[in-house]
mmCIF file with all atom_site columns, C-alpha atoms in Angstrom:
data_model
loop_
_atom_site.group_PDB
_atom_site.id
_atom_site.type_symbol
_atom_site.label_atom_id
_atom_site.label_alt_id
_atom_site.label_comp_id
_atom_site.label_asym_id
_atom_site.label_entity_id
_atom_site.label_seq_id
_atom_site.pdbx_PDB_ins_code
_atom_site.Cartn_x
_atom_site.Cartn_y
_atom_site.Cartn_z
_atom_site.occupancy
_atom_site.B_iso_or_equiv
_atom_site.pdbx_formal_charge
_atom_site.auth_seq_id
_atom_site.auth_comp_id
_atom_site.auth_asym_id
_atom_site.auth_atom_id
_atom_site.pdbx_PDB_model_num
ATOM 1   C CA . GLY A 1 1   ? -18.958 6.187  -85.615  1.00 54.00 ? 193 GLY A CA 1
ATOM 2   C CA . ALA A 1 2   ? -18.194 7.078  -81.770  1.00 82.00 ? 194 ALA A CA 1
ATOM 3   C CA . GLY A 1 3   ? -17.249 10.472 -81.765  1.00 94.00 ? 195 GLY A CA 1
ATOM 4   C CA . VAL A 1 4   ? -18.391 13.779 -82.897  1.00 97.00 ? 196 VAL A CA 1
ATOM 5   C CA . SER A 1 5   ? -19.249 14.148 -86.449  1.00 97.00 ? 197 SER A CA 1
ATOM 6   C CA . GLN A 1 6   ? -19.480 17.312 -88.441  1.00 98.00 ? 198 GLN A CA 1
ATOM 7   C CA . THR A 1 7   ? -20.465 17.950 -91.913  1.00 97.00 ? 199 THR A CA 1
ATOM 8   C CA . PRO A 1 8   ? -19.643 19.325 -94.343  1.00 98.00 ? 200 PRO A CA 1
ATOM 9   C CA . SER A 1 9   ? -15.986 19.381 -93.297  1.00 97.00 ? 201 SER A CA 1
ATOM 10  C CA . ASN A 1 10  ? -15.288 22.614 -95.976  1.00 98.00 ? 202 ASN A CA 1
ATOM 11  C CA . LYS A 1 11  ? -17.590 24.796 -97.433  1.00 98.00 ? 203 LYS A CA 1
ATOM 12  C CA . VAL A 1 12  ? -16.688 27.722 -99.460  1.00 98.00 ? 204 VAL A CA 1
ATOM 13  C CA . THR A 1 13  ? -19.630 30.283 -100.198 1.00 98.00 ? 205 THR A CA 1
ATOM 14  C CA . GLU A 1 14  ? -20.206 33.639 -101.680 1.00 97.00 ? 206 GLU A CA 1
ATOM 15  C CA . LYS A 1 15  ? -21.317 36.845 -99.656  1.00 97.00 ? 207 LYS A CA 1
ATOM 16  C CA . GLY A 1 16  ? -24.907 36.920 -98.670  1.00 97.00 ? 208 GLY A CA 1
ATOM 17  C CA . LYS A 1 17  ? -25.808 33.460 -98.872  1.00 98.00 ? 209 LYS A CA 1
ATOM 18  C CA . TYR A 1 18  ? -27.161 31.110 -96.219  1.00 98.00 ? 210 TYR A CA 1
ATOM 19  C CA . VAL A 1 19  ? -25.136 28.281 -94.779  1.00 98.00 ? 211 VAL A CA 1
ATOM 20  C CA . GLU A 1 20  ? -26.025 25.140 -92.514  1.00 98.00 ? 212 GLU A CA 1
ATOM 21  C CA . LEU A 1 21  ? -23.392 23.617 -90.829  1.00 98.00 ? 213 LEU A CA 1
ATOM 22  C CA . ARG A 1 22  ? -24.695 20.108 -88.991  1.00 98.00 ? 214 ARG A CA 1
ATOM 23  C CA . CYS A 1 23  ? -23.268 18.383 -85.749  1.00 98.00 ? 215 CYS A CA 1
ATOM 24  C CA . ASP A 1 24  ? -23.798 14.728 -84.886  1.00 98.00 ? 216 ASP A CA 1
ATOM 25  C CA . PRO A 1 25  ? -22.734 14.577 -80.971  1.00 97.00 ? 217 PRO A CA 1
ATOM 26  C CA . ILE A 1 26  ? -21.940 11.282 -79.416  1.00 96.00 ? 218 ILE A CA 1
ATOM 27  C CA . SER A 1 27  ? -24.987 9.103  -78.555  1.00 94.00 ? 219 SER A CA 1
ATOM 28  C CA . GLY A 1 28  ? -26.532 9.895  -75.291  1.00 91.00 ? 220 GLY A CA 1
ATOM 29  C CA . HIS A 1 29  ? -24.749 13.185 -74.834  1.00 93.00 ? 221 HIS A CA 1
ATOM 30  C CA . THR A 1 30  ? -27.256 15.669 -73.722  1.00 92.00 ? 222 THR A CA 1
ATOM 31  C CA . ALA A 1 31  ? -24.828 18.579 -73.534  1.00 93.00 ? 223 ALA A CA 1
ATOM 32  C CA . LEU A 1 32  ? -24.024 20.236 -77.131  1.00 96.00 ? 224 LEU A CA 1
ATOM 33  C CA . TYR A 1 33  ? -21.729 23.170 -77.930  1.00 96.00 ? 225 TYR A CA 1
ATOM 34  C CA . TRP A 1 34  ? -20.997 25.443 -80.685  1.00 98.00 ? 226 TRP A CA 1
ATOM 35  C CA . TYR A 1 35  ? -17.594 27.070 -80.958  1.00 98.00 ? 227 TYR A CA 1
ATOM 36  C CA . ARG A 1 36  ? -16.156 29.536 -83.430  1.00 97.00 ? 228 ARG A CA 1
ATOM 37  C CA . GLN A 1 37  ? -12.473 29.490 -84.257  1.00 97.00 ? 229 GLN A CA 1
ATOM 38  C CA . SER A 1 38  ? -10.175 31.479 -86.014  1.00 94.00 ? 230 SER A CA 1
ATOM 39  C CA . LEU A 1 39  ? -6.599  30.434 -87.157  1.00 88.00 ? 231 LEU A CA 1
ATOM 40  C CA . GLY A 1 40  ? -4.446  29.920 -84.167  1.00 84.00 ? 232 GLY A CA 1
ATOM 41  C CA . GLN A 1 41  ? -6.715  31.593 -81.638  1.00 90.00 ? 233 GLN A CA 1
ATOM 42  C CA . GLY A 1 42  ? -9.192  29.991 -78.905  1.00 95.00 ? 234 GLY A CA 1
ATOM 43  C CA . PRO A 1 43  ? -12.308 28.723 -79.537  1.00 96.00 ? 235 PRO A CA 1
ATOM 44  C CA . GLU A 1 44  ? -14.902 31.448 -79.241  1.00 96.00 ? 236 GLU A CA 1
ATOM 45  C CA . PHE A 1 45  ? -18.048 30.187 -77.376  1.00 95.00 ? 237 PHE A CA 1
ATOM 46  C CA . LEU A 1 46  ? -21.340 30.683 -79.786  1.00 97.00 ? 238 LEU A CA 1
ATOM 47  C CA . ILE A 1 47  ? -24.002 28.347 -78.115  1.00 96.00 ? 239 ILE A CA 1
ATOM 48  C CA . TYR A 1 48  ? -24.643 25.208 -75.825  1.00 93.00 ? 240 TYR A CA 1
ATOM 49  C CA . PHE A 1 49  ? -27.692 23.148 -75.619  1.00 94.00 ? 241 PHE A CA 1
ATOM 50  C CA . GLN A 1 50  ? -28.648 20.783 -72.816  1.00 92.00 ? 242 GLN A CA 1
ATOM 51  C CA . GLY A 1 51  ? -31.234 18.544 -74.541  1.00 90.00 ? 243 GLY A CA 1
ATOM 52  C CA . THR A 1 52  ? -33.417 20.263 -77.166  1.00 92.00 ? 244 THR A CA 1
ATOM 53  C CA . GLY A 1 53  ? -33.286 23.888 -75.446  1.00 91.00 ? 245 GLY A CA 1
ATOM 54  C CA . ALA A 1 54  ? -30.496 26.534 -75.942  1.00 90.00 ? 246 ALA A CA 1
ATOM 55  C CA . ALA A 1 55  ? -29.566 26.613 -72.194  1.00 89.00 ? 247 ALA A CA 1
ATOM 56  C CA . ASP A 1 56  ? -27.136 29.776 -73.241  1.00 92.00 ? 248 ASP A CA 1
ATOM 57  C CA . ASP A 1 57  ? -26.657 31.525 -76.445  1.00 94.00 ? 249 ASP A CA 1
ATOM 58  C CA . SER A 1 58  ? -25.485 34.619 -75.164  1.00 93.00 ? 250 SER A CA 1
ATOM 59  C CA . GLY A 1 59  ? -21.970 34.018 -77.868  1.00 94.00 ? 251 GLY A CA 1
ATOM 60  C CA . LEU A 1 60  ? -24.091 33.850 -81.239  1.00 96.00 ? 252 LEU A CA 1
ATOM 61  C CA . PRO A 1 61  ? -22.602 37.562 -82.627  1.00 95.00 ? 253 PRO A CA 1
ATOM 62  C CA . ASN A 1 62  ? -26.080 38.577 -84.294  1.00 95.00 ? 254 ASN A CA 1
ATOM 63  C CA . ASP A 1 63  ? -29.616 37.496 -85.247  1.00 95.00 ? 255 ASP A CA 1
ATOM 64  C CA . ARG A 1 64  ? -28.184 35.971 -88.432  1.00 97.00 ? 256 ARG A CA 1
ATOM 65  C CA . PHE A 1 65  ? -26.737 33.433 -86.557  1.00 98.00 ? 257 PHE A CA 1
ATOM 66  C CA . PHE A 1 66  ? -29.171 30.689 -85.349  1.00 97.00 ? 258 PHE A CA 1
ATOM 67  C CA . ALA A 1 67  ? -28.791 26.909 -83.928  1.00 97.00 ? 259 ALA A CA 1
ATOM 68  C CA . VAL A 1 68  ? -31.331 24.347 -83.396  1.00 97.00 ? 260 VAL A CA 1
ATOM 69  C CA . ARG A 1 69  ? -31.323 20.831 -81.754  1.00 96.00 ? 261 ARG A CA 1
ATOM 70  C CA . PRO A 1 70  ? -34.901 19.689 -82.750  1.00 95.00 ? 262 PRO A CA 1
ATOM 71  C CA . GLU A 1 71  ? -34.626 16.024 -81.006  1.00 93.00 ? 263 GLU A CA 1
ATOM 72  C CA . GLY A 1 72  ? -31.896 16.634 -78.378  1.00 91.00 ? 264 GLY A CA 1
ATOM 73  C CA . SER A 1 73  ? -29.167 14.873 -80.583  1.00 94.00 ? 265 SER A CA 1
ATOM 74  C CA . VAL A 1 74  ? -28.147 16.091 -83.889  1.00 97.00 ? 266 VAL A CA 1
ATOM 75  C CA . SER A 1 75  ? -27.823 19.888 -83.976  1.00 98.00 ? 267 SER A CA 1
ATOM 76  C CA . THR A 1 76  ? -27.794 22.486 -86.972  1.00 98.00 ? 268 THR A CA 1
ATOM 77  C CA . LEU A 1 77  ? -25.790 26.046 -87.075  1.00 98.00 ? 269 LEU A CA 1
ATOM 78  C CA . LYS A 1 78  ? -27.995 28.265 -89.285  1.00 98.00 ? 270 LYS A CA 1
ATOM 79  C CA . ILE A 1 79  ? -25.936 31.517 -90.811  1.00 98.00 ? 271 ILE A CA 1
ATOM 80  C CA . GLN A 1 80  ? -27.878 34.268 -93.171  1.00 98.00 ? 272 GLN A CA 1
ATOM 81  C CA . ARG A 1 81  ? -26.476 36.467 -95.055  1.00 98.00 ? 273 ARG A CA 1
ATOM 82  C CA . THR A 1 82  ? -23.066 35.281 -94.987  1.00 98.00 ? 274 THR A CA 1
ATOM 83  C CA . GLU A 1 83  ? -20.109 37.811 -94.457  1.00 97.00 ? 275 GLU A CA 1
ATOM 84  C CA . ARG A 1 84  ? -16.343 37.313 -95.059  1.00 97.00 ? 276 ARG A CA 1
ATOM 85  C CA . GLY A 1 85  ? -15.807 38.228 -91.429  1.00 96.00 ? 277 GLY A CA 1
ATOM 86  C CA . ASP A 1 86  ? -17.956 34.655 -90.779  1.00 97.00 ? 278 ASP A CA 1
ATOM 87  C CA . SER A 1 87  ? -14.863 32.597 -92.289  1.00 97.00 ? 279 SER A CA 1
ATOM 88  C CA . ALA A 1 88  ? -13.648 30.473 -89.740  1.00 97.00 ? 280 ALA A CA 1
ATOM 89  C CA . VAL A 1 89  ? -13.613 26.948 -88.063  1.00 98.00 ? 281 VAL A CA 1
ATOM 90  C CA . TYR A 1 90  ? -16.717 26.074 -86.460  1.00 98.00 ? 282 TYR A CA 1
ATOM 91  C CA . LEU A 1 91  ? -16.312 23.537 -83.938  1.00 98.00 ? 283 LEU A CA 1
ATOM 92  C CA . CYS A 1 92  ? -18.832 21.246 -82.209  1.00 98.00 ? 284 CYS A CA 1
ATOM 93  C CA . ALA A 1 93  ? -18.494 19.310 -78.831  1.00 97.00 ? 285 ALA A CA 1
ATOM 94  C CA . SER A 1 94  ? -20.761 17.212 -76.734  1.00 96.00 ? 286 SER A CA 1
ATOM 95  C CA . SER A 1 95  ? -20.632 15.993 -73.344  1.00 93.00 ? 287 SER A CA 1
ATOM 96  C CA . SER A 1 96  ? -22.504 14.044 -71.074  1.00 88.00 ? 288 SER A CA 1
ATOM 97  C CA . GLY A 1 97  ? -24.111 16.584 -68.953  1.00 74.00 ? 289 GLY A CA 1
ATOM 98  C CA . THR A 1 98  ? -23.917 14.932 -65.924  1.00 72.00 ? 290 THR A CA 1
ATOM 99  C CA . TYR A 1 99  ? -21.434 17.158 -64.389  1.00 73.00 ? 291 TYR A CA 1
ATOM 100 C CA . TYR A 1 100 ? -20.376 20.546 -65.142  1.00 72.00 ? 292 TYR A CA 1
ATOM 101 C CA . THR A 1 101 ? -16.375 19.252 -64.627  1.00 76.00 ? 293 THR A CA 1
ATOM 102 C CA . GLY A 1 102 ? -17.039 16.867 -67.593  1.00 84.00 ? 294 GLY A CA 1
ATOM 103 C CA . GLU A 1 103 ? -15.025 16.470 -70.444  1.00 91.00 ? 295 GLU A CA 1
ATOM 104 C CA . LEU A 1 104 ? -15.923 18.191 -73.824  1.00 94.00 ? 296 LEU A CA 1
ATOM 105 C CA . PHE A 1 105 ? -15.370 15.730 -76.842  1.00 96.00 ? 297 PHE A CA 1
ATOM 106 C CA . PHE A 1 106 ? -14.928 17.745 -80.184  1.00 97.00 ? 298 PHE A CA 1
ATOM 107 C CA . GLY A 1 107 ? -15.267 16.970 -83.695  1.00 97.00 ? 299 GLY A CA 1
ATOM 108 C CA . GLU A 1 108 ? -13.036 17.962 -86.440  1.00 97.00 ? 300 GLU A CA 1
ATOM 109 C CA . GLY A 1 109 ? -14.711 21.193 -87.486  1.00 97.00 ? 301 GLY A CA 1
ATOM 110 C CA . SER A 1 110 ? -16.399 22.789 -90.250  1.00 98.00 ? 302 SER A CA 1
ATOM 111 C CA . ARG A 1 111 ? -14.161 25.093 -92.150  1.00 98.00 ? 303 ARG A CA 1
ATOM 112 C CA . LEU A 1 112 ? -16.361 28.071 -93.395  1.00 98.00 ? 304 LEU A CA 1
ATOM 113 C CA . THR A 1 113 ? -15.099 30.452 -96.201  1.00 98.00 ? 305 THR A CA 1
ATOM 114 C CA . VAL A 1 114 ? -17.011 33.505 -97.375  1.00 98.00 ? 306 VAL A CA 1
ATOM 115 C CA . LEU A 1 115 ? -15.651 34.896 -100.502 1.00 96.00 ? 307 LEU A CA 1
ATOM 116 C CA . THR B 2 1   ? -17.003 39.088 -69.505  1.00 60.00 ? 22  THR B CA 1
ATOM 117 C CA . GLN B 2 2   ? -14.866 36.434 -68.790  1.00 66.00 ? 23  GLN B CA 1
ATOM 118 C CA . LEU B 2 3   ? -11.589 36.240 -70.483  1.00 85.00 ? 24  LEU B CA 1
ATOM 119 C CA . LEU B 2 4   ? -8.651  34.062 -70.140  1.00 93.00 ? 25  LEU B CA 1
ATOM 120 C CA . GLU B 2 5   ? -5.655  35.205 -71.255  1.00 95.00 ? 26  GLU B CA 1
ATOM 121 C CA . GLN B 2 6   ? -2.742  32.656 -72.287  1.00 97.00 ? 27  GLN B CA 1
ATOM 122 C CA . SER B 2 7   ? 1.373   33.308 -72.452  1.00 96.00 ? 28  SER B CA 1
ATOM 123 C CA . PRO B 2 8   ? 3.273   33.340 -74.118  1.00 97.00 ? 29  PRO B CA 1
ATOM 124 C CA . GLN B 2 9   ? 1.183   33.060 -77.355  1.00 96.00 ? 30  GLN B CA 1
ATOM 125 C CA . PHE B 2 10  ? 4.094   31.276 -78.910  1.00 97.00 ? 31  PHE B CA 1
ATOM 126 C CA . LEU B 2 11  ? 6.998   28.951 -78.144  1.00 97.00 ? 32  LEU B CA 1
ATOM 127 C CA . SER B 2 12  ? 9.581   27.424 -80.222  1.00 97.00 ? 33  SER B CA 1
ATOM 128 C CA . ILE B 2 13  ? 11.972  25.531 -78.139  1.00 97.00 ? 34  ILE B CA 1
ATOM 129 C CA . GLN B 2 14  ? 14.543  22.251 -78.602  1.00 97.00 ? 35  GLN B CA 1
ATOM 130 C CA . GLU B 2 15  ? 13.492  18.886 -77.550  1.00 97.00 ? 36  GLU B CA 1
ATOM 131 C CA . GLY B 2 16  ? 14.524  18.280 -74.063  1.00 97.00 ? 37  GLY B CA 1
ATOM 132 C CA . GLU B 2 17  ? 14.004  21.756 -72.719  1.00 98.00 ? 38  GLU B CA 1
ATOM 133 C CA . ASN B 2 18  ? 11.292  22.458 -70.124  1.00 98.00 ? 39  ASN B CA 1
ATOM 134 C CA . LEU B 2 19  ? 8.677   25.120 -70.542  1.00 97.00 ? 40  LEU B CA 1
ATOM 135 C CA . THR B 2 20  ? 5.702   26.443 -68.600  1.00 98.00 ? 41  THR B CA 1
ATOM 136 C CA . VAL B 2 21  ? 2.484   28.061 -70.180  1.00 98.00 ? 42  VAL B CA 1
ATOM 137 C CA . TYR B 2 22  ? 0.186   30.310 -68.282  1.00 98.00 ? 43  TYR B CA 1
ATOM 138 C CA . CYS B 2 23  ? -3.576  30.844 -68.154  1.00 97.00 ? 44  CYS B CA 1
ATOM 139 C CA . ASN B 2 24  ? -4.630  34.168 -66.532  1.00 96.00 ? 45  ASN B CA 1
ATOM 140 C CA . SER B 2 25  ? -7.770  35.674 -65.748  1.00 94.00 ? 46  SER B CA 1
ATOM 141 C CA . SER B 2 26  ? -9.520  38.232 -63.446  1.00 92.00 ? 47  SER B CA 1
ATOM 142 C CA . SER B 2 27  ? -12.437 36.211 -62.683  1.00 92.00 ? 48  SER B CA 1
ATOM 143 C CA . VAL B 2 28  ? -12.904 32.893 -60.511  1.00 93.00 ? 49  VAL B CA 1
ATOM 144 C CA . PHE B 2 29  ? -13.586 29.833 -62.269  1.00 93.00 ? 50  PHE B CA 1
ATOM 145 C CA . SER B 2 30  ? -15.127 26.672 -60.335  1.00 91.00 ? 51  SER B CA 1
ATOM 146 C CA . SER B 2 31  ? -12.987 24.636 -62.564  1.00 92.00 ? 52  SER B CA 1
ATOM 147 C CA . LEU B 2 32  ? -10.454 24.760 -65.283  1.00 94.00 ? 53  LEU B CA 1
ATOM 148 C CA . GLN B 2 33  ? -9.257  22.414 -68.114  1.00 96.00 ? 54  GLN B CA 1
ATOM 149 C CA . TRP B 2 34  ? -6.429  21.774 -70.418  1.00 97.00 ? 55  TRP B CA 1
ATOM 150 C CA . TYR B 2 35  ? -6.740  21.143 -73.948  1.00 97.00 ? 56  TYR B CA 1
ATOM 151 C CA . ARG B 2 36  ? -4.666  20.653 -76.755  1.00 97.00 ? 57  ARG B CA 1
ATOM 152 C CA . GLN B 2 37  ? -5.307  20.591 -80.293  1.00 96.00 ? 58  GLN B CA 1
ATOM 153 C CA . GLU B 2 38  ? -3.413  19.413 -83.466  1.00 94.00 ? 59  GLU B CA 1
ATOM 154 C CA . PRO B 2 39  ? -4.138  21.036 -87.158  1.00 91.00 ? 60  PRO B CA 1
ATOM 155 C CA . GLY B 2 40  ? -7.253  19.828 -88.628  1.00 91.00 ? 61  GLY B CA 1
ATOM 156 C CA . GLU B 2 41  ? -8.503  18.171 -85.064  1.00 95.00 ? 62  GLU B CA 1
ATOM 157 C CA . GLY B 2 42  ? -10.769 19.289 -82.603  1.00 96.00 ? 63  GLY B CA 1
ATOM 158 C CA . PRO B 2 43  ? -9.161  19.971 -78.766  1.00 97.00 ? 64  PRO B CA 1
ATOM 159 C CA . VAL B 2 44  ? -8.192  16.980 -76.882  1.00 97.00 ? 65  VAL B CA 1
ATOM 160 C CA . LEU B 2 45  ? -8.717  17.183 -73.195  1.00 96.00 ? 66  LEU B CA 1
ATOM 161 C CA . LEU B 2 46  ? -5.476  17.049 -70.843  1.00 97.00 ? 67  LEU B CA 1
ATOM 162 C CA . VAL B 2 47  ? -6.578  17.871 -67.367  1.00 96.00 ? 68  VAL B CA 1
ATOM 163 C CA . THR B 2 48  ? -9.509  19.188 -65.233  1.00 94.00 ? 69  THR B CA 1
ATOM 164 C CA . VAL B 2 49  ? -8.606  20.941 -61.886  1.00 94.00 ? 70  VAL B CA 1
ATOM 165 C CA . VAL B 2 50  ? -11.151 22.125 -59.341  1.00 92.00 ? 71  VAL B CA 1
ATOM 166 C CA . THR B 2 51  ? -9.812  23.078 -56.231  1.00 93.00 ? 72  THR B CA 1
ATOM 167 C CA . GLY B 2 52  ? -7.714  25.921 -55.494  1.00 94.00 ? 73  GLY B CA 1
ATOM 168 C CA . GLY B 2 53  ? -3.939  25.032 -55.416  1.00 95.00 ? 74  GLY B CA 1
ATOM 169 C CA . GLU B 2 54  ? -4.400  21.554 -56.679  1.00 95.00 ? 75  GLU B CA 1
ATOM 170 C CA . VAL B 2 55  ? -1.729  20.114 -58.721  1.00 97.00 ? 76  VAL B CA 1
ATOM 171 C CA . LYS B 2 56  ? -2.008  17.316 -61.106  1.00 97.00 ? 77  LYS B CA 1
ATOM 172 C CA . LYS B 2 57  ? 0.317   15.272 -63.450  1.00 97.00 ? 78  LYS B CA 1
ATOM 173 C CA . LEU B 2 58  ? 0.266   13.642 -66.273  1.00 95.00 ? 79  LEU B CA 1
ATOM 174 C CA . LYS B 2 59  ? 3.346   12.061 -67.521  1.00 96.00 ? 80  LYS B CA 1
ATOM 175 C CA . ARG B 2 60  ? 6.034   14.730 -68.060  1.00 97.00 ? 81  ARG B CA 1
ATOM 176 C CA . LEU B 2 61  ? 3.057   17.340 -67.840  1.00 97.00 ? 82  LEU B CA 1
ATOM 177 C CA . THR B 2 62  ? 2.166   19.021 -64.555  1.00 98.00 ? 83  THR B CA 1
ATOM 178 C CA . PHE B 2 63  ? -0.763  21.639 -64.032  1.00 97.00 ? 84  PHE B CA 1
ATOM 179 C CA . GLN B 2 64  ? -1.686  23.552 -61.131  1.00 97.00 ? 85  GLN B CA 1
ATOM 180 C CA . PHE B 2 65  ? -4.727  25.445 -60.371  1.00 96.00 ? 86  PHE B CA 1
ATOM 181 C CA . GLY B 2 66  ? -4.176  28.939 -58.697  1.00 96.00 ? 87  GLY B CA 1
ATOM 182 C CA . ASP B 2 67  ? -5.012  29.283 -54.894  1.00 95.00 ? 88  ASP B CA 1
ATOM 183 C CA . ALA B 2 68  ? -7.742  32.028 -55.561  1.00 95.00 ? 89  ALA B CA 1
ATOM 184 C CA . ARG B 2 69  ? -8.733  29.970 -58.646  1.00 94.00 ? 90  ARG B CA 1
ATOM 185 C CA . LYS B 2 70  ? -8.065  33.104 -61.377  1.00 95.00 ? 91  LYS B CA 1
ATOM 186 C CA . ASP B 2 71  ? -5.111  31.186 -62.955  1.00 95.00 ? 92  ASP B CA 1
ATOM 187 C CA . SER B 2 72  ? -3.695  27.999 -64.105  1.00 97.00 ? 93  SER B CA 1
ATOM 188 C CA . SER B 2 73  ? -0.167  26.787 -65.201  1.00 97.00 ? 94  SER B CA 1
ATOM 189 C CA . LEU B 2 74  ? 0.997   24.030 -67.294  1.00 98.00 ? 95  LEU B CA 1
ATOM 190 C CA . HIS B 2 75  ? 4.527   22.719 -67.102  1.00 98.00 ? 96  HIS B CA 1
ATOM 191 C CA . ILE B 2 76  ? 6.500   20.700 -69.565  1.00 98.00 ? 97  ILE B CA 1
ATOM 192 C CA . THR B 2 77  ? 9.504   18.342 -68.758  1.00 98.00 ? 98  THR B CA 1
ATOM 193 C CA . ALA B 2 78  ? 11.945  17.429 -71.466  1.00 98.00 ? 99  ALA B CA 1
ATOM 194 C CA . ALA B 2 79  ? 9.613   18.501 -74.111  1.00 97.00 ? 100 ALA B CA 1
ATOM 195 C CA . GLN B 2 80  ? 9.549   16.401 -77.014  1.00 97.00 ? 101 GLN B CA 1
ATOM 196 C CA . PRO B 2 81  ? 8.685   16.809 -80.714  1.00 96.00 ? 102 PRO B CA 1
ATOM 197 C CA . GLY B 2 82  ? 4.998   14.858 -79.988  1.00 96.00 ? 103 GLY B CA 1
ATOM 198 C CA . ASP B 2 83  ? 4.482   17.953 -77.691  1.00 97.00 ? 104 ASP B CA 1
ATOM 199 C CA . THR B 2 84  ? 4.116   20.238 -80.687  1.00 97.00 ? 105 THR B CA 1
ATOM 200 C CA . GLY B 2 85  ? 0.396   21.536 -80.891  1.00 96.00 ? 106 GLY B CA 1
ATOM 201 C CA . LEU B 2 86  ? -1.920  24.645 -79.720  1.00 97.00 ? 107 LEU B CA 1
ATOM 202 C CA . TYR B 2 87  ? -2.415  24.453 -75.797  1.00 98.00 ? 108 TYR B CA 1
ATOM 203 C CA . LEU B 2 88  ? -5.746  25.988 -74.522  1.00 97.00 ? 109 LEU B CA 1
ATOM 204 C CA . CYS B 2 89  ? -7.121  26.331 -71.071  1.00 97.00 ? 110 CYS B CA 1
ATOM 205 C CA . ALA B 2 90  ? -10.940 26.864 -70.555  1.00 96.00 ? 111 ALA B CA 1
ATOM 206 C CA . GLY B 2 91  ? -12.886 28.023 -67.451  1.00 94.00 ? 112 GLY B CA 1
ATOM 207 C CA . SER B 2 92  ? -16.265 27.302 -66.294  1.00 91.00 ? 113 SER B CA 1
ATOM 208 C CA . SER B 2 93  ? -17.723 29.160 -63.291  1.00 87.00 ? 114 SER B CA 1
ATOM 209 C CA . GLY B 2 94  ? -19.921 26.508 -62.329  1.00 81.00 ? 115 GLY B CA 1
ATOM 210 C CA . THR B 2 95  ? -22.078 26.184 -65.210  1.00 82.00 ? 116 THR B CA 1
ATOM 211 C CA . TYR B 2 96  ? -21.667 23.721 -68.376  1.00 84.00 ? 117 TYR B CA 1
ATOM 212 C CA . LYS B 2 97  ? -20.630 26.961 -70.601  1.00 87.00 ? 118 LYS B CA 1
ATOM 213 C CA . TYR B 2 98  ? -17.138 26.716 -70.792  1.00 92.00 ? 119 TYR B CA 1
ATOM 214 C CA . ILE B 2 99  ? -14.762 29.870 -72.165  1.00 94.00 ? 120 ILE B CA 1
ATOM 215 C CA . PHE B 2 100 ? -11.443 29.228 -73.616  1.00 96.00 ? 121 PHE B CA 1
ATOM 216 C CA . GLY B 2 101 ? -8.266  31.144 -73.471  1.00 96.00 ? 122 GLY B CA 1
ATOM 217 C CA . THR B 2 102 ? -6.370  32.842 -76.436  1.00 95.00 ? 123 THR B CA 1
ATOM 218 C CA . GLY B 2 103 ? -4.035  29.415 -76.570  1.00 96.00 ? 124 GLY B CA 1
ATOM 219 C CA . THR B 2 104 ? -0.224  28.780 -76.984  1.00 97.00 ? 125 THR B CA 1
ATOM 220 C CA . ARG B 2 105 ? 1.068   27.510 -79.917  1.00 97.00 ? 126 ARG B CA 1
ATOM 221 C CA . LEU B 2 106 ? 4.148   24.981 -78.931  1.00 97.00 ? 127 LEU B CA 1
ATOM 222 C CA . LYS B 2 107 ? 6.601   24.041 -81.403  1.00 97.00 ? 128 LYS B CA 1
ATOM 223 C CA . VAL B 2 108 ? 9.108   21.433 -79.949  1.00 97.00 ? 129 VAL B CA 1
ATOM 224 C CA . LEU B 2 109 ? 12.126  20.965 -82.651  1.00 97.00 ? 130 LEU B CA 1
ATOM 225 C CA . ALA B 2 110 ? 14.390  17.943 -82.902  1.00 95.00 ? 131 ALA B CA 1
#
């Protein structure tokens, strides 16, 4: 597909479980972002990658959250010991990374529900 | 910490009315973007502004970047039901990191 793909689209888990959310960006995009969005709110920045490295992870709320992008393409957001407060839509976006005013292309998100 | 406050938070208007959405911060941004998001989808870019005082028009939408690059506005003329959605501003301080605003939920009634 030509757009940003996120899987799963919905994930229901129990408190304390481990969760992985996957993002497949637009081919050739070097910048990749993860945001978290609660209902009716603006997306909250978590982390962004330039290539394989995390250029800014200042938005990760605590050490239960971790993200990787080992080959500079697909990224995985990992959440350990999930809590009910982690319930939200997790959005992934990519951009060409050529200039900082570039457009962010978003996926449809992964809705996480922690029971 | 950079914060972008949007107002109003909610807006419900009749088709044909005009409206303005505001995006304000105490921080200076190098560039500011406006996105629209519909339920179940990711935000989609409407416009990018980079120069203080810049005005851009996109059909019935007019975007302005404040002279001091701390605020922005989005004006919609003759709103239509298709304009319904969550409007988001997003600012960058000259890096690839974009901070999003609190959002304005617009509903246009036919």
